[in-house]
Short mmCIF file of C-alpha atoms in Angstrom, two decimals:
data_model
loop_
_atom_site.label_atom_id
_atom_site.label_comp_id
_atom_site.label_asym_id
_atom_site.label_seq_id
_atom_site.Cartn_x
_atom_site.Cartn_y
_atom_site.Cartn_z
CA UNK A 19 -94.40 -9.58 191.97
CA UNK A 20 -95.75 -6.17 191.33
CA UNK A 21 -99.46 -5.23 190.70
CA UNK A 22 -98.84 -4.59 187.15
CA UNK A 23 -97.17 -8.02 186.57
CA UNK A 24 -100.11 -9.73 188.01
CA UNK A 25 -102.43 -7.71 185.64
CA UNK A 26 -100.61 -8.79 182.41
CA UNK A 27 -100.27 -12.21 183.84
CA UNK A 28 -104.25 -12.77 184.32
CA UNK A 29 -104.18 -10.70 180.68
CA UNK A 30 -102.40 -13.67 178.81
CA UNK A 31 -104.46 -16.32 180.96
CA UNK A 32 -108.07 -14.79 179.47
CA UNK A 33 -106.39 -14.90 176.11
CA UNK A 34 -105.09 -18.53 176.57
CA UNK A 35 -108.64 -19.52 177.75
CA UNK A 36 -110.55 -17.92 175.39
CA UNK A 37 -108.80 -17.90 172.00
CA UNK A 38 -106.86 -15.67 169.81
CA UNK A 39 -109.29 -12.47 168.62
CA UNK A 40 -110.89 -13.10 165.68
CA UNK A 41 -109.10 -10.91 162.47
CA UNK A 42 -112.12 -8.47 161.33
CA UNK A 43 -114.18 -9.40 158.46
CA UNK A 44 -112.91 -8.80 155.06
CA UNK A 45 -115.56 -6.28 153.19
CA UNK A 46 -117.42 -7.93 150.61
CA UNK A 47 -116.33 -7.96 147.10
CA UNK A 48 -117.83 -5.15 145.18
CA UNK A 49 -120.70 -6.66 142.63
CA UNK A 50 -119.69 -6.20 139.10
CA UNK A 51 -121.04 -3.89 137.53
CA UNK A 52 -123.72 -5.56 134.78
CA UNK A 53 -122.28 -5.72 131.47
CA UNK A 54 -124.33 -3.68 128.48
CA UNK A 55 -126.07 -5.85 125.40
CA UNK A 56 -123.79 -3.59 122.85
CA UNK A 57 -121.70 -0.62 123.89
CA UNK A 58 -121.10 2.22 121.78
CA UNK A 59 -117.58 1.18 120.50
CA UNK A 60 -119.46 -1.54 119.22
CA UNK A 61 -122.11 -0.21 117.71
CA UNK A 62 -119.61 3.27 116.17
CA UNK A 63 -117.54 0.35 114.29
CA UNK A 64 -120.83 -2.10 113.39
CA UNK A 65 -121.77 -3.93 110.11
CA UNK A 66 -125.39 -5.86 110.08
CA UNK A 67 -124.42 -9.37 109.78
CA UNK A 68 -124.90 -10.82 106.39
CA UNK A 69 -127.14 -13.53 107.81
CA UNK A 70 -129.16 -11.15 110.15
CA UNK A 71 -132.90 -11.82 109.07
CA UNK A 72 -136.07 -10.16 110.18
CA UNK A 73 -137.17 -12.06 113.55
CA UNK A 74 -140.14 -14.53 113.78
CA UNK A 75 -142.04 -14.23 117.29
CA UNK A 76 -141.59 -18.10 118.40
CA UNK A 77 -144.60 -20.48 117.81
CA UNK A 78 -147.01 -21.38 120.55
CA UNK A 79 -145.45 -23.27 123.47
CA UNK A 80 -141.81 -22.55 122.45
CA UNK A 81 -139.40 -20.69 124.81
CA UNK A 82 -138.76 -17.00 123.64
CA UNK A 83 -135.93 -16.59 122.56
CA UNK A 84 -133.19 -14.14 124.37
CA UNK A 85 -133.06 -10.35 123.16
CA UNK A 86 -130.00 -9.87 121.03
CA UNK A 87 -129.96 -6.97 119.07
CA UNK A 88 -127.22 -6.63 116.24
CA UNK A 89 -124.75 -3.57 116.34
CA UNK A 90 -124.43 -2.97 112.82
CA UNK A 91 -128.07 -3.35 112.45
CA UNK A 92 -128.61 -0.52 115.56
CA UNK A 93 -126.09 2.02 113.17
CA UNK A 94 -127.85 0.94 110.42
CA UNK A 95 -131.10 2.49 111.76
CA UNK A 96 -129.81 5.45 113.59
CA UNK A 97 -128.10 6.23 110.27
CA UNK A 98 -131.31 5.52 108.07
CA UNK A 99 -133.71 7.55 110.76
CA UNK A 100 -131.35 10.29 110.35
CA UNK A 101 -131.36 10.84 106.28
CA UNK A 102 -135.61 10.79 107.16
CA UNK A 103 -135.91 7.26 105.45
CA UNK A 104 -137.65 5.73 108.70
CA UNK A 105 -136.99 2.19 109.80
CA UNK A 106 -139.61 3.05 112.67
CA UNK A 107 -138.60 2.30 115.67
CA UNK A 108 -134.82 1.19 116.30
CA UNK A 109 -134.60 -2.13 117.82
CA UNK A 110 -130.98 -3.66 116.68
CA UNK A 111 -133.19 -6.53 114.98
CA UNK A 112 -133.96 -5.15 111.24
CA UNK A 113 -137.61 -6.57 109.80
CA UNK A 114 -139.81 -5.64 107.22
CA UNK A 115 -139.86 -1.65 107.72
CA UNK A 116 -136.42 -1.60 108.17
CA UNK A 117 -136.05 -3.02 104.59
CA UNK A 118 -138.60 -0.86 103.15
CA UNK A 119 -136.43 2.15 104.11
CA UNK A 120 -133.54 0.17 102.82
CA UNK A 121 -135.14 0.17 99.62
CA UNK A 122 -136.26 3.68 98.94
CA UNK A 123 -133.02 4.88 100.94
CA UNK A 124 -131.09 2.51 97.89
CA UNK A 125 -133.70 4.07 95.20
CA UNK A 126 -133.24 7.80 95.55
CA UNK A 127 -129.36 7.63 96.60
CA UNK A 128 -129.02 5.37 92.92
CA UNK A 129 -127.89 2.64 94.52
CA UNK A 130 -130.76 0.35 93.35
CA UNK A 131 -133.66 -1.49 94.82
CA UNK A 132 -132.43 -4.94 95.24
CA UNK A 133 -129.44 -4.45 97.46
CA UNK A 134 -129.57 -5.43 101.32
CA UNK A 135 -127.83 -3.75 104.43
CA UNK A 136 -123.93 -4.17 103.02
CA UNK A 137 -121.39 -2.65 103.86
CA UNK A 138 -121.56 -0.76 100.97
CA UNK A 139 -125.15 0.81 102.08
CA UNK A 140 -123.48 1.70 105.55
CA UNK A 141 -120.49 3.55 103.61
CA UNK A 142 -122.85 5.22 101.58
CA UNK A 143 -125.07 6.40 104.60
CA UNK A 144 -122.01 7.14 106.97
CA UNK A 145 -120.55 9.23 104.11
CA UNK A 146 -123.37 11.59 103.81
CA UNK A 147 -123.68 11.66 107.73
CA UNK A 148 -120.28 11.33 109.09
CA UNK A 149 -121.36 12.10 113.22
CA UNK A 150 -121.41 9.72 115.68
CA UNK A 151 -124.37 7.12 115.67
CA UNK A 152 -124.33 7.06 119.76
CA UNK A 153 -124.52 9.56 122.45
CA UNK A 154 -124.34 10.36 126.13
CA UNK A 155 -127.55 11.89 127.94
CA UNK A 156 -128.04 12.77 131.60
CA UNK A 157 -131.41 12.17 133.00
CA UNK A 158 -133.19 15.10 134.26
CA UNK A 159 -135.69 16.13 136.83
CA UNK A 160 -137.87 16.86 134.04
CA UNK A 161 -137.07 13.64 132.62
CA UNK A 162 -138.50 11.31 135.32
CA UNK A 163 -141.41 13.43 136.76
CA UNK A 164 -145.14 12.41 136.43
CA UNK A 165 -147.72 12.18 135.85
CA UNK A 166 -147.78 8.97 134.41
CA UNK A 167 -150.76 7.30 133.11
CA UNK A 168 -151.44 3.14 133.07
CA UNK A 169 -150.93 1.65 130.12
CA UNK A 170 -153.66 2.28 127.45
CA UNK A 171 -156.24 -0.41 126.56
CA UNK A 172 -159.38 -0.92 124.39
CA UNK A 173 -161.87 0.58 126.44
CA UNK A 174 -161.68 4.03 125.69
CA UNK A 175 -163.78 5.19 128.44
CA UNK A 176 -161.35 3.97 130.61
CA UNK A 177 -158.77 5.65 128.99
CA UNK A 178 -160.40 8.43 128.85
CA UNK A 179 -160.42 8.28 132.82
CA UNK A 180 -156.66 7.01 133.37
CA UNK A 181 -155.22 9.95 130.77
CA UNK A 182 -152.80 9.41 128.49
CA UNK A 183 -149.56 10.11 129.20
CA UNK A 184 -146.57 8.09 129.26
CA UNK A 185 -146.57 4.78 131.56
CA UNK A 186 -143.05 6.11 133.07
CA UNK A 187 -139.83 7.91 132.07
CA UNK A 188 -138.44 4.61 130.46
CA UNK A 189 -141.00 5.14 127.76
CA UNK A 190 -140.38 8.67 127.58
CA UNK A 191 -137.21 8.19 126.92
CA UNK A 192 -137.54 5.51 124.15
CA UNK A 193 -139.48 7.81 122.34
CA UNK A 194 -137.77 10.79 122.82
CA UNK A 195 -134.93 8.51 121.30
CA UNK A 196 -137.07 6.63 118.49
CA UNK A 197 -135.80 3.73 120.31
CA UNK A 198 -137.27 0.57 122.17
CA UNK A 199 -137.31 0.59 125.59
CA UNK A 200 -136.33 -3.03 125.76
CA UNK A 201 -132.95 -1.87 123.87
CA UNK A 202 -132.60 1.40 126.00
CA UNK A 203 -132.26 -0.90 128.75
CA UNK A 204 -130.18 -3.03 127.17
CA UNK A 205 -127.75 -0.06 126.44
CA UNK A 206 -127.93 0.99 129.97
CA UNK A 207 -128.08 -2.07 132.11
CA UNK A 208 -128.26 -1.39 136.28
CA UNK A 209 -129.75 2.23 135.35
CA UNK A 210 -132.41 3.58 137.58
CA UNK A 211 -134.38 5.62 135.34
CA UNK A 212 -136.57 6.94 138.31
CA UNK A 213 -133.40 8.72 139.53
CA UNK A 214 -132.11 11.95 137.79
CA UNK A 215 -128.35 12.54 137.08
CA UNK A 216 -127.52 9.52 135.96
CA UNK A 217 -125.41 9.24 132.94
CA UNK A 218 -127.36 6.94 129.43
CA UNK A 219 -125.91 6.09 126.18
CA UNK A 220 -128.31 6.53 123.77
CA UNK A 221 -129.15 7.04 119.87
CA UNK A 222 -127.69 9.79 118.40
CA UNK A 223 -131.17 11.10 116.89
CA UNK A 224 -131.92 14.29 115.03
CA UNK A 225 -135.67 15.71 115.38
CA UNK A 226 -135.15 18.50 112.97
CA UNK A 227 -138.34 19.22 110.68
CA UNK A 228 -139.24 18.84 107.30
CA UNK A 229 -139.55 21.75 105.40
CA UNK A 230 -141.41 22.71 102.21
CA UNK A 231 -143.58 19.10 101.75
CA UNK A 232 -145.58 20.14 98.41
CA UNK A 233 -147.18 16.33 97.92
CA UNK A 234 -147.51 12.95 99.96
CA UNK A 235 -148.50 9.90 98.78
CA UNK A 236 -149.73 7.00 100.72
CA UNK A 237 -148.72 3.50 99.66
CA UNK A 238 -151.25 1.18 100.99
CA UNK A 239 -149.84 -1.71 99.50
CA UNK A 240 -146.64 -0.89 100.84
CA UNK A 241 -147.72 0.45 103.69
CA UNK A 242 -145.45 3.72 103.26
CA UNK A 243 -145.48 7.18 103.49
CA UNK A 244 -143.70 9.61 101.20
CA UNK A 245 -143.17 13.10 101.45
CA UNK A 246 -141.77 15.43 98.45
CA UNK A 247 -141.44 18.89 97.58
CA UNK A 248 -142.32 20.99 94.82
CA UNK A 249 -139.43 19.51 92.46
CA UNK A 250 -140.38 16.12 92.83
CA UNK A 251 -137.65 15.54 95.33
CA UNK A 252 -138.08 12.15 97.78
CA UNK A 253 -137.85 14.35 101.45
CA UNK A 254 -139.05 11.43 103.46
CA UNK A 255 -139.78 7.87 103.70
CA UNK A 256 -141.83 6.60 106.47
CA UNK A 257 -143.53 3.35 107.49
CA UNK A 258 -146.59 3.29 108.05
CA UNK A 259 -150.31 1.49 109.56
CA UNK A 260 -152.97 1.76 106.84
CA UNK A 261 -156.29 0.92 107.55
CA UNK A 262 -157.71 -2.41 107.36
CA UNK A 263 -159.75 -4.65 105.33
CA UNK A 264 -162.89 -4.38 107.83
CA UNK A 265 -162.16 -0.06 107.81
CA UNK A 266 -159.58 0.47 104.75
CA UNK A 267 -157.82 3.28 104.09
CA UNK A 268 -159.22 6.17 101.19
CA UNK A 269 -158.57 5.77 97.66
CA UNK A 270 -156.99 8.78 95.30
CA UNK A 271 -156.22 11.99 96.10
CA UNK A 272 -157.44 14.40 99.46
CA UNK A 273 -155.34 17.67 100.23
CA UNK A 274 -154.17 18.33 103.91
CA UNK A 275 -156.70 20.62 106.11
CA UNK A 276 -154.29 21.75 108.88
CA UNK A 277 -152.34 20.29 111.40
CA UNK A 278 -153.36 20.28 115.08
CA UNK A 279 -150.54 19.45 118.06
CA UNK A 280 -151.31 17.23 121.33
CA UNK A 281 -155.03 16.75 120.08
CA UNK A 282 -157.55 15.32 121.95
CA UNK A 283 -159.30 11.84 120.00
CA UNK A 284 -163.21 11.77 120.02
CA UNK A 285 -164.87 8.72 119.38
CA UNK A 286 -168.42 9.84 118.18
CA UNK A 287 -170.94 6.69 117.00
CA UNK A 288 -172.87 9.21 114.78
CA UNK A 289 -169.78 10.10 112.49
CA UNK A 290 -167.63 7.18 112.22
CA UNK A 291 -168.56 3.23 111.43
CA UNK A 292 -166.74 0.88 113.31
CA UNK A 293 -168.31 -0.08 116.20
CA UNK A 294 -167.00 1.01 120.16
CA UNK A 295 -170.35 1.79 121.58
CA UNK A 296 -172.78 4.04 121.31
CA UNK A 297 -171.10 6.30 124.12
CA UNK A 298 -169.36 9.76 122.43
CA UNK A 299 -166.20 9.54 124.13
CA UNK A 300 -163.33 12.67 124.53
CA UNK A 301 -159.83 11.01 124.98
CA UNK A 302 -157.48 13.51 126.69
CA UNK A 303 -154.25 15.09 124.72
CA UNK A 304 -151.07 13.22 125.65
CA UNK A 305 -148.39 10.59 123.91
CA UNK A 306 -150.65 7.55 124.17
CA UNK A 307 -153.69 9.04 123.04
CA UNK A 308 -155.30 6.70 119.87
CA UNK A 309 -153.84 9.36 118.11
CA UNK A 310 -150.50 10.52 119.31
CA UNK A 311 -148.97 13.47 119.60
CA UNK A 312 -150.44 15.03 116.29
CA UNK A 313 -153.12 14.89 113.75
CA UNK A 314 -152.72 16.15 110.39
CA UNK A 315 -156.46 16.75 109.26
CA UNK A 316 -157.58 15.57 105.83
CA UNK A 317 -160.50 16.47 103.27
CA UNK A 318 -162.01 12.88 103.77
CA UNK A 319 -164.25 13.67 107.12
CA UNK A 320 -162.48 11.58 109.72
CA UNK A 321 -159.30 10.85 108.08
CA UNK A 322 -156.10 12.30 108.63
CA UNK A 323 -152.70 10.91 109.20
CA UNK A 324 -151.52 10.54 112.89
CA UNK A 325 -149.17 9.58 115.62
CA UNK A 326 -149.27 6.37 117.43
CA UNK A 327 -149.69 4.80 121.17
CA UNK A 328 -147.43 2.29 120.25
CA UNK A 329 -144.21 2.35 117.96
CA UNK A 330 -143.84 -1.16 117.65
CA UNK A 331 -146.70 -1.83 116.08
CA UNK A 332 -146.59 0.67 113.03
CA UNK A 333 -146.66 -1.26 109.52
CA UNK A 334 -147.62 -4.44 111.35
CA UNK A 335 -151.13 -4.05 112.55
CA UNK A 336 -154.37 -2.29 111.15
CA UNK A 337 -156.20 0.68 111.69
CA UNK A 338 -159.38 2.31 111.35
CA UNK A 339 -158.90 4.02 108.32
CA UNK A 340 -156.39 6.40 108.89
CA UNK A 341 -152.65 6.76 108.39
CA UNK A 342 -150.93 6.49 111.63
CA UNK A 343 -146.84 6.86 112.04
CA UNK A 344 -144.53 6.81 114.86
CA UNK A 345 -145.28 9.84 117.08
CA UNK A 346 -141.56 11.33 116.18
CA UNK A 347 -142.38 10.50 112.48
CA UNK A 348 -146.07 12.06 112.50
CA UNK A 349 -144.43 15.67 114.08
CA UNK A 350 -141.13 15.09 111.63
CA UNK A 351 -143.81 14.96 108.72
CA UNK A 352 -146.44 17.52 110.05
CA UNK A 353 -143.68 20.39 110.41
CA UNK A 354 -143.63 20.60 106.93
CA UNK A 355 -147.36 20.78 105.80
CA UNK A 356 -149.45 23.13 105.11
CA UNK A 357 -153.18 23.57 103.91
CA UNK A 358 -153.79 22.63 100.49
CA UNK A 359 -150.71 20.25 100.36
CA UNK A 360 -151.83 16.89 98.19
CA UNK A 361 -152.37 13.21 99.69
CA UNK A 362 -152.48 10.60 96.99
CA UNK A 363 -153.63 7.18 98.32
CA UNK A 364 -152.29 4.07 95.85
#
């Protein structure tokens, strides 16, 4: 027996003692790839469900219940933000200032006061804006980089200290597209938005100006803005916070002073009357300042109409007197002021 038969011999003896080789491991099944709330086929083709009603937050003890924004109501409100009749910010849920701007959208179009979100409202609105409610965006360097500030709270000392700028580039982007963040997300599930280049779908938003506001009037009841222009013409509807009953809101008419951009907010005890210390306090310029992103300044010392820390909470909370508006609905509104221009409180 040659050398090389006794090698292949003692070959097939190992393999007899010690097992067949083990086949390698299959790879791991790629994870799929997390599914989005709504899409933007959805949304392009949606009608608000007849039964969609403004949500309730759940009483005390009960389980909350699970995000699930409508895609007729999310064109609804892209459509309705981009005629300038404000539903605040876009959430896919509908609620009281989303009905407002129903009604005065239904009002100046002569379509009446009384009707709901039909599909005869979305025709109407989808006729006189016939682009795409949804859009693609790619997240830039600019997009994601700092600084950031902590969220703000109700020491303003502190927040003096911390700045004011946005928490991260998920809020940045929410406001930059007058939507939620909880609903950006929702859009774009699996997205890192720490990482540039990365592709969202987002709301289809248009940030142009006003132009030629001659009169506003402020609807406390309501809690509404309106802007018009020399002919009487509705240019704007926009919901708003109004004072409270502790600190309300002027009565009749003040004209606009002027109209300053990324103010700073100071808190001085010796000029205004509610009560955060006896501390003068200088709040830094930035999106979650107390007063946003811009201050239009009114003949009433201290009052003026303003932006807002917090979207969410316009029309459904109080203030200290002033107007305050989304920040994108404050800068929409303040583009087309001037000195002189007339504020009628009602």
């Amino acid at each position: 027996m040659s050398f090389r038969l006794i090698l292949a011999s003692a070959s097939l003896l190992t393999l007899a003692a010690c097992g067949a080789p083990e086949p390698a491991p299959a790879p791991p099944p790629e994870a799929a790839a997390p599914r989005p709330l709504l899409t933007a086929a959805q949304i392009e083709a949606g009608l608000p469900r007849p039964d969609l009603r403004p949500s309730t937050p759940p009483t005390e003890g009960a389980p909350t219940p699970a995000y699930a924004p409508d895609p007729g109501m999310v064109r609804l409100q892209i459509l309705l933000d981009r005629s300038r009749f404000s539903p605040g910010v876009i959430d896919g849920l509908g609620g009281e200032n989303t009905r407002q701007a129903i009604a005065a959208w239904r009002k100046a179009n002569d379509l009446g006061e009384d009707g709901g979100a039909d599909a005869a409202l979305l025709q109407a609105l989808a006729a006189a804006d016939a682009g795409p409610v949804m859009a693609q965006y790619t997240l830039t360097a600019a997009d994601i980089a700092g600084p950031f500030s902590p969220p703000p709270g109700d020491d303003l000392a502190e927040t003096a200290r911390a700045g004011t700028n946005f928490t991260s580039a998920l809020e940045r982007l929410a406001e930059r597209f007058h939507v939620t963040e909880a609903l950006l997300q929702g859009l774009n599930p699996g997205v890192d938005f720490r990482r540039a280049g990365q592709t969202l779908v987002v709301p289809a938003v248009d940030d142009t100006p006003l132009t030629g506001v001659a009169r506003i009037v402020i609807d406390k009841t309501e809690r509404s803005a309106r802007a018009f222009d020399e002919a009487g013409t509705l240019l704007a509807f926009y919901p708003a916070t109004i004072g409270s009953s502790e600190r309300p809101a002027p009565s009749g008419t003040v004209t606009v002073v002027g109209v300053a951009n990324e103010p700073d907010y100071t808190y001085d005890p010796e000029r205004v009357s509610y009560d955060r210390g006896d501390e003068r306090i200088v709040v830094p310029a930035g999106p979650n300042n107390p007063v946003g992103t811009v201050w239009i300044d009114l003949s009433r010392d201290t009052y003026g109409i303003h932006g807002s820390p917090d979207p969410s909470k316009i029309g459904k909370t109080a203030s200290n007197g002033c107007v305050r508006l989304t920040n994108w609905d404050a800068e929409q509104l303040a583009a087309g002021v001037r000195p002189g221009v007339v504020v009628r409180f009602i």
